[in-house]
Amino acid sequence: SQQGEEDPQALSIQEGENATMNCSYKTSINNLQWYRQNSGRGLVHLILIRSNEREKHSGRLRVTLDTSKKSSSLLITASRAADTASYFCATDAFTDKLIFGTGTRLQVFP
Amino acid sequence: KAGVTQTPRYLIKTRGQQVTLSCSPISGHRSVSWYQQTPGQGLQFLFEYFSETQRNKGNFPGRFSGRQFSNSRSEMNVSTLELGDSALYLCASSLDGGGNTIYFGEGSWLTVV
């Protein structure tokens, strides 16, 4: 399968703590995008990082990309209960055909 | 500006029937793609349309088809429904399908009984 892997599959933390999720993929990419999905809802776009970028920030989010290891990480700092959701990475190769990871379920306890 | 809009949000169909799902992309976006999400298989790419032409296709049987209209709106159709087609179907749009940010709709929940 071309599907990427995410690690951990599930993560439980307290509010205020940082959450780190990792994503590995298998093929050469153009972009890597991170999405959040609340239960039963659509995907919310969080951040896009291009293959020639190594790190990107957006508010409390920090994404890194290591193309030599075919991996990325998403760090959410100072987590809130509202961050409880599933997080997916997705890669593309110059088209809109995204290959998704398996997702990380994040639970943030108040 | 309005996001990606999908209709209907929920539907229940019987095995053997067919279903059509609709998607309106973000205004100005010309690329529309479709994904299926199930607990077992995760998120899988169905197809992508750009300027009314199918540009990419995933590994799904021919019962799954789609089209795009001149106003970039898209529909997908599943014929001869099977129980395993029960899933969340997500539509996404981007400016031109060339490596830009891809935005998703809320999805259409299909239950086949």
mmCIF file of N, CA and C in Angstrom, chain B residues 11-95:
data_model
loop_
_atom_site.group_PDB
_atom_site.id
_atom_site.type_symbol
_atom_site.label_atom_id
_atom_site.label_comp_id
_atom_site.label_asym_id
_atom_site.label_seq_id
_atom_site.Cartn_x
_atom_site.Cartn_y
_atom_site.Cartn_z
ATOM 1 N N LEU B 11 -27.137 10.110 4.034
ATOM 2 C CA LEU B 11 -28.125 9.362 3.261
ATOM 3 C C LEU B 11 -28.004 7.877 3.511
ATOM 4 N N ILE B 12 -29.129 7.219 3.376
ATOM 5 C CA ILE B 12 -29.208 5.772 3.552
ATOM 6 C C ILE B 12 -29.760 5.184 2.274
ATOM 7 N N LYS B 13 -29.060 4.195 1.744
ATOM 8 C CA LYS B 13 -29.483 3.535 0.515
ATOM 9 C C LYS B 13 -29.515 2.026 0.737
ATOM 10 N N THR B 14 -30.189 1.355 -0.166
ATOM 11 C CA THR B 14 -30.307 -0.099 -0.121
ATOM 12 C C THR B 14 -29.322 -0.716 -1.110
ATOM 13 N N ARG B 15 -28.813 -1.871 -0.770
ATOM 14 C CA ARG B 15 -27.926 -2.598 -1.672
ATOM 15 C C ARG B 15 -28.525 -2.676 -3.071
ATOM 16 N N GLY B 16 -27.710 -2.459 -4.074
ATOM 17 C CA GLY B 16 -28.175 -2.543 -5.452
ATOM 18 C C GLY B 16 -28.620 -1.203 -6.029
ATOM 19 N N GLN B 17 -28.930 -0.257 -5.158
ATOM 20 C CA GLN B 17 -29.327 1.066 -5.646
ATOM 21 C C GLN B 17 -28.091 1.843 -6.105
ATOM 22 N N GLN B 18 -28.348 3.027 -6.632
ATOM 23 C CA GLN B 18 -27.244 3.893 -6.995
ATOM 24 C C GLN B 18 -27.410 5.227 -6.257
ATOM 25 N N VAL B 19 -26.293 5.957 -6.146
ATOM 26 C CA VAL B 19 -26.335 7.211 -5.403
ATOM 27 C C VAL B 19 -25.494 8.259 -6.130
ATOM 28 N N THR B 20 -25.934 9.491 -6.044
ATOM 29 C CA THR B 20 -25.179 10.611 -6.602
ATOM 30 C C THR B 20 -24.910 11.621 -5.499
ATOM 31 N N LEU B 21 -23.658 12.001 -5.354
ATOM 32 C CA LEU B 21 -23.241 12.987 -4.364
ATOM 33 C C LEU B 21 -22.748 14.225 -5.095
ATOM 34 N N SER B 22 -22.999 15.371 -4.487
ATOM 35 C CA SER B 22 -22.680 16.624 -5.155
ATOM 36 C C SER B 22 -21.655 17.429 -4.361
ATOM 37 N N CYS B 23 -20.870 18.202 -5.086
ATOM 38 C CA CYS B 23 -19.823 19.004 -4.456
ATOM 39 C C CYS B 23 -19.677 20.332 -5.171
ATOM 40 N N SER B 24 -19.712 21.409 -4.399
ATOM 41 C CA SER B 24 -19.417 22.738 -4.950
ATOM 42 C C SER B 24 -18.095 23.201 -4.384
ATOM 43 N N PRO B 25 -17.103 23.432 -5.231
ATOM 44 C CA PRO B 25 -15.783 23.822 -4.723
ATOM 45 C C PRO B 25 -15.774 25.270 -4.265
ATOM 46 N N ILE B 26 -14.690 25.653 -3.648
ATOM 47 C CA ILE B 26 -14.485 27.050 -3.277
ATOM 48 C C ILE B 26 -14.471 27.881 -4.558
ATOM 49 N N SER B 27 -15.084 29.047 -4.495
ATOM 50 C CA SER B 27 -15.154 29.907 -5.665
ATOM 51 C C SER B 27 -13.758 30.179 -6.225
ATOM 52 N N GLY B 28 -13.614 29.957 -7.531
ATOM 53 C CA GLY B 28 -12.325 30.180 -8.171
ATOM 54 C C GLY B 28 -11.458 28.943 -8.267
ATOM 55 N N HIS B 29 -11.812 27.909 -7.515
ATOM 56 C CA HIS B 29 -11.058 26.655 -7.584
ATOM 57 C C HIS B 29 -11.523 25.837 -8.771
ATOM 58 N N ARG B 30 -10.570 25.287 -9.499
ATOM 59 C CA ARG B 30 -10.917 24.538 -10.705
ATOM 60 C C ARG B 30 -10.659 23.043 -10.579
ATOM 61 N N SER B 31 -9.948 22.649 -9.542
ATOM 62 C CA SER B 31 -9.667 21.221 -9.347
ATOM 63 C C SER B 31 -10.541 20.680 -8.222
ATOM 64 N N VAL B 32 -11.203 19.582 -8.501
ATOM 65 C CA VAL B 32 -12.033 18.918 -7.500
ATOM 66 C C VAL B 32 -11.617 17.457 -7.417
ATOM 67 N N SER B 33 -11.445 16.974 -6.206
ATOM 68 C CA SER B 33 -11.098 15.572 -6.029
ATOM 69 C C SER B 33 -12.022 14.945 -4.988
ATOM 70 N N TRP B 34 -12.106 13.637 -5.021
ATOM 71 C CA TRP B 34 -13.003 12.887 -4.141
ATOM 72 C C TRP B 34 -12.212 11.821 -3.398
ATOM 73 N N TYR B 35 -12.604 11.590 -2.134
ATOM 74 C CA TYR B 35 -11.964 10.604 -1.288
ATOM 75 C C TYR B 35 -13.021 9.807 -0.549
ATOM 76 N N GLN B 36 -12.688 8.564 -0.265
ATOM 77 C CA GLN B 36 -13.536 7.714 0.547
ATOM 78 C C GLN B 36 -12.819 7.460 1.870
ATOM 79 N N GLN B 37 -13.555 7.570 2.967
ATOM 80 C CA GLN B 37 -12.971 7.280 4.273
ATOM 81 C C GLN B 37 -13.774 6.196 4.969
ATOM 82 N N THR B 38 -13.109 5.115 5.311
ATOM 83 C CA THR B 38 -13.720 4.027 6.076
ATOM 84 C C THR B 38 -12.799 3.678 7.234
ATOM 85 N N PRO B 39 -13.353 3.077 8.287
ATOM 86 C CA PRO B 39 -12.503 2.704 9.425
ATOM 87 C C PRO B 39 -11.413 1.710 9.031
ATOM 88 N N GLY B 40 -11.724 0.818 8.110
ATOM 89 C CA GLY B 40 -10.764 -0.217 7.745
ATOM 90 C C GLY B 40 -9.686 0.230 6.781
ATOM 91 N N GLN B 41 -10.041 1.045 5.800
ATOM 92 C CA GLN B 41 -9.106 1.437 4.738
ATOM 93 C C GLN B 41 -8.582 2.858 4.893
ATOM 94 N N GLY B 42 -9.136 3.621 5.817
ATOM 95 C CA GLY B 42 -8.682 4.994 5.979
ATOM 96 C C GLY B 42 -9.152 5.881 4.842
ATOM 97 N N LEU B 43 -8.359 6.885 4.542
ATOM 98 C CA LEU B 43 -8.696 7.851 3.503
ATOM 99 C C LEU B 43 -8.061 7.424 2.190
ATOM 100 N N GLN B 44 -8.919 7.210 1.190
ATOM 101 C CA GLN B 44 -8.415 6.754 -0.103
ATOM 102 C C GLN B 44 -8.918 7.641 -1.218
ATOM 103 N N PHE B 45 -8.021 7.930 -2.134
ATOM 104 C CA PHE B 45 -8.307 8.786 -3.271
ATOM 105 C C PHE B 45 -9.185 8.059 -4.285
ATOM 106 N N LEU B 46 -10.248 8.747 -4.723
ATOM 107 C CA LEU B 46 -11.133 8.184 -5.740
ATOM 108 C C LEU B 46 -10.774 8.711 -7.128
ATOM 109 N N PHE B 47 -10.921 10.010 -7.316
ATOM 110 C CA PHE B 47 -10.564 10.640 -8.596
ATOM 111 C C PHE B 47 -10.438 12.143 -8.442
ATOM 112 N N GLU B 48 -9.807 12.749 -9.470
ATOM 113 C CA GLU B 48 -9.611 14.192 -9.511
ATOM 114 C C GLU B 48 -10.066 14.714 -10.864
ATOM 115 N N TYR B 49 -10.749 15.849 -10.830
ATOM 116 C CA TYR B 49 -11.192 16.490 -12.058
ATOM 117 C C TYR B 49 -10.643 17.899 -12.150
ATOM 118 N N PHE B 50 -10.298 18.274 -13.351
ATOM 119 C CA PHE B 50 -9.831 19.625 -13.623
ATOM 120 C C PHE B 50 -10.346 20.023 -14.989
ATOM 121 N N SER B 51 -10.985 21.179 -15.055
ATOM 122 C CA SER B 51 -11.570 21.648 -16.322
ATOM 123 C C SER B 51 -12.379 20.549 -17.006
ATOM 124 N N GLU B 52 -13.242 19.934 -16.244
ATOM 125 C CA GLU B 52 -14.208 18.937 -16.731
ATOM 126 C C GLU B 52 -13.566 17.631 -17.194
ATOM 127 N N THR B 53 -12.273 17.464 -16.950
ATOM 128 C CA THR B 53 -11.573 16.259 -17.384
ATOM 129 C C THR B 53 -11.053 15.498 -16.171
ATOM 130 N N GLN B 54 -11.225 14.181 -16.203
ATOM 131 C CA GLN B 54 -10.661 13.378 -15.127
ATOM 132 C C GLN B 54 -9.157 13.314 -15.317
ATOM 133 N N ARG B 55 -8.434 13.754 -14.305
ATOM 134 C CA ARG B 55 -6.986 13.847 -14.439
ATOM 135 C C ARG B 55 -6.261 12.714 -13.718
ATOM 136 N N ASN B 56 -6.893 12.208 -12.667
ATOM 137 C CA ASN B 56 -6.294 11.128 -11.900
ATOM 138 C C ASN B 56 -7.397 10.216 -11.427
ATOM 139 N N LYS B 57 -7.085 8.952 -11.283
ATOM 140 C CA LYS B 57 -8.091 8.009 -10.814
ATOM 141 C C LYS B 57 -7.442 7.070 -9.816
ATOM 142 N N GLY B 58 -8.161 6.789 -8.747
ATOM 143 C CA GLY B 58 -7.672 5.844 -7.753
ATOM 144 C C GLY B 58 -8.042 4.422 -8.119
ATOM 145 N N ASN B 59 -7.782 3.530 -7.190
ATOM 146 C CA ASN B 59 -7.967 2.111 -7.451
ATOM 147 C C ASN B 59 -9.333 1.640 -6.970
ATOM 148 N N PHE B 60 -10.360 2.110 -7.615
ATOM 149 C CA PHE B 60 -11.734 1.735 -7.268
ATOM 150 C C PHE B 60 -12.396 1.126 -8.495
ATOM 151 N N PRO B 61 -13.385 0.256 -8.261
ATOM 152 C CA PRO B 61 -14.061 -0.376 -9.406
ATOM 153 C C PRO B 61 -14.841 0.635 -10.240
ATOM 154 N N GLY B 62 -15.232 0.209 -11.414
ATOM 155 C CA GLY B 62 -15.926 1.084 -12.351
ATOM 156 C C GLY B 62 -17.295 1.548 -11.873
ATOM 157 N N ARG B 63 -17.791 0.935 -10.781
ATOM 158 C CA ARG B 63 -19.079 1.385 -10.233
ATOM 159 C C ARG B 63 -18.975 2.818 -9.697
ATOM 160 N N PHE B 64 -17.763 3.233 -9.443
ATOM 161 C CA PHE B 64 -17.526 4.587 -8.943
ATOM 162 C C PHE B 64 -17.173 5.486 -10.127
ATOM 163 N N SER B 65 -17.934 6.520 -10.311
ATOM 164 C CA SER B 65 -17.658 7.426 -11.425
ATOM 165 C C SER B 65 -17.911 8.856 -10.980
ATOM 166 N N GLY B 66 -17.456 9.770 -11.768
ATOM 167 C CA GLY B 66 -17.651 11.169 -11.425
ATOM 168 C C GLY B 66 -17.681 12.023 -12.656
ATOM 169 N N ARG B 67 -17.992 13.277 -12.441
ATOM 170 C CA ARG B 67 -17.900 14.240 -13.536
ATOM 171 C C ARG B 67 -17.762 15.632 -12.955
ATOM 172 N N GLN B 68 -17.335 16.539 -13.800
ATOM 173 C CA GLN B 68 -17.217 17.930 -13.385
ATOM 174 C C GLN B 68 -17.880 18.794 -14.436
ATOM 175 N N PHE B 69 -18.579 19.803 -13.987
ATOM 176 C CA PHE B 69 -19.297 20.701 -14.887
ATOM 177 C C PHE B 69 -18.458 21.942 -15.194
ATOM 178 N N SER B 70 -18.944 22.720 -16.120
ATOM 179 C CA SER B 70 -18.177 23.895 -16.559
ATOM 180 C C SER B 70 -18.002 24.925 -15.446
ATOM 181 N N ASN B 71 -18.882 24.883 -14.442
ATOM 182 C CA ASN B 71 -18.740 25.829 -13.323
ATOM 183 C C ASN B 71 -17.888 25.224 -12.188
ATOM 184 N N SER B 72 -17.215 24.128 -12.479
ATOM 185 C CA SER B 72 -16.317 23.405 -11.569
ATOM 186 C C SER B 72 -17.037 22.537 -10.539
ATOM 187 N N ARG B 73 -18.340 22.674 -10.434
ATOM 188 C CA ARG B 73 -19.091 21.779 -9.542
ATOM 189 C C ARG B 73 -18.901 20.344 -10.008
ATOM 190 N N SER B 74 -18.948 19.428 -9.049
ATOM 191 C CA SER B 74 -18.681 18.029 -9.391
ATOM 192 C C SER B 74 -19.718 17.120 -8.759
ATOM 193 N N GLU B 75 -19.914 15.995 -9.373
ATOM 194 C CA GLU B 75 -20.760 14.944 -8.821
ATOM 195 C C GLU B 75 -20.008 13.637 -8.894
ATOM 196 N N MET B 76 -20.273 12.780 -7.925
ATOM 197 C CA MET B 76 -19.786 11.417 -8.034
ATOM 198 C C MET B 76 -20.972 10.463 -7.907
ATOM 199 N N ASN B 77 -20.876 9.379 -8.586
ATOM 200 C CA ASN B 77 -21.962 8.409 -8.629
ATOM 201 C C ASN B 77 -21.413 7.032 -8.263
ATOM 202 N N VAL B 78 -22.171 6.318 -7.472
ATOM 203 C CA VAL B 78 -21.827 4.927 -7.192
ATOM 204 C C VAL B 78 -23.034 4.089 -7.592
ATOM 205 N N SER B 79 -22.828 3.157 -8.485
ATOM 206 C CA SER B 79 -23.930 2.305 -8.935
ATOM 207 C C SER B 79 -23.845 0.951 -8.236
ATOM 208 N N THR B 80 -24.953 0.245 -8.276
ATOM 209 C CA THR B 80 -25.042 -1.091 -7.694
ATOM 210 C C THR B 80 -24.360 -1.141 -6.326
ATOM 211 N N LEU B 81 -24.904 -0.384 -5.404
ATOM 212 C CA LEU B 81 -24.287 -0.222 -4.095
ATOM 213 C C LEU B 81 -24.109 -1.544 -3.359
ATOM 214 N N GLU B 82 -22.972 -1.634 -2.675
ATOM 215 C CA GLU B 82 -22.674 -2.787 -1.830
ATOM 216 C C GLU B 82 -22.539 -2.286 -0.394
ATOM 217 N N LEU B 83 -22.681 -3.233 0.558
ATOM 218 C CA LEU B 83 -22.580 -2.850 1.966
ATOM 219 C C LEU B 83 -21.245 -2.168 2.254
ATOM 220 N N GLY B 84 -20.207 -2.640 1.598
ATOM 221 C CA GLY B 84 -18.864 -2.091 1.815
ATOM 222 C C GLY B 84 -18.669 -0.681 1.294
ATOM 223 N N ASP B 85 -19.662 -0.155 0.600
ATOM 224 C CA ASP B 85 -19.568 1.225 0.113
ATOM 225 C C ASP B 85 -19.963 2.224 1.192
ATOM 226 N N SER B 86 -20.459 1.717 2.310
ATOM 227 C CA SER B 86 -20.798 2.596 3.431
ATOM 228 C C SER B 86 -19.530 3.308 3.886
ATOM 229 N N ALA B 87 -19.574 4.629 3.871
ATOM 230 C CA ALA B 87 -18.353 5.400 4.137
ATOM 231 C C ALA B 87 -18.694 6.881 4.216
ATOM 232 N N LEU B 88 -17.682 7.635 4.608
ATOM 233 C CA LEU B 88 -17.742 9.093 4.504
ATOM 234 C C LEU B 88 -17.056 9.463 3.193
ATOM 235 N N TYR B 89 -17.777 10.145 2.318
ATOM 236 C CA TYR B 89 -17.212 10.566 1.036
ATOM 237 C C TYR B 89 -16.885 12.053 1.113
ATOM 238 N N LEU B 90 -15.624 12.349 0.903
ATOM 239 C CA LEU B 90 -15.133 13.716 1.054
ATOM 240 C C LEU B 90 -14.752 14.296 -0.294
ATOM 241 N N CYS B 91 -15.168 15.519 -0.489
ATOM 242 C CA CYS B 91 -14.800 16.253 -1.688
ATOM 243 C C CYS B 91 -13.783 17.307 -1.288
ATOM 244 N N ALA B 92 -12.849 17.599 -2.175
ATOM 245 C CA ALA B 92 -11.829 18.601 -1.893
ATOM 246 C C ALA B 92 -11.628 19.466 -3.127
ATOM 247 N N SER B 93 -11.179 20.690 -2.908
ATOM 248 C CA SER B 93 -10.892 21.540 -4.064
ATOM 249 C C SER B 93 -9.590 22.300 -3.860
ATOM 250 N N SER B 94 -8.987 22.663 -4.967
ATOM 251 C CA SER B 94 -7.800 23.507 -4.939
ATOM 252 C C SER B 94 -7.839 24.402 -6.172
ATOM 253 N N LEU B 95 -6.962 25.373 -6.174
ATOM 254 C CA LEU B 95 -6.960 26.339 -7.279
ATOM 255 C C LEU B 95 -6.804 25.667 -8.634
#
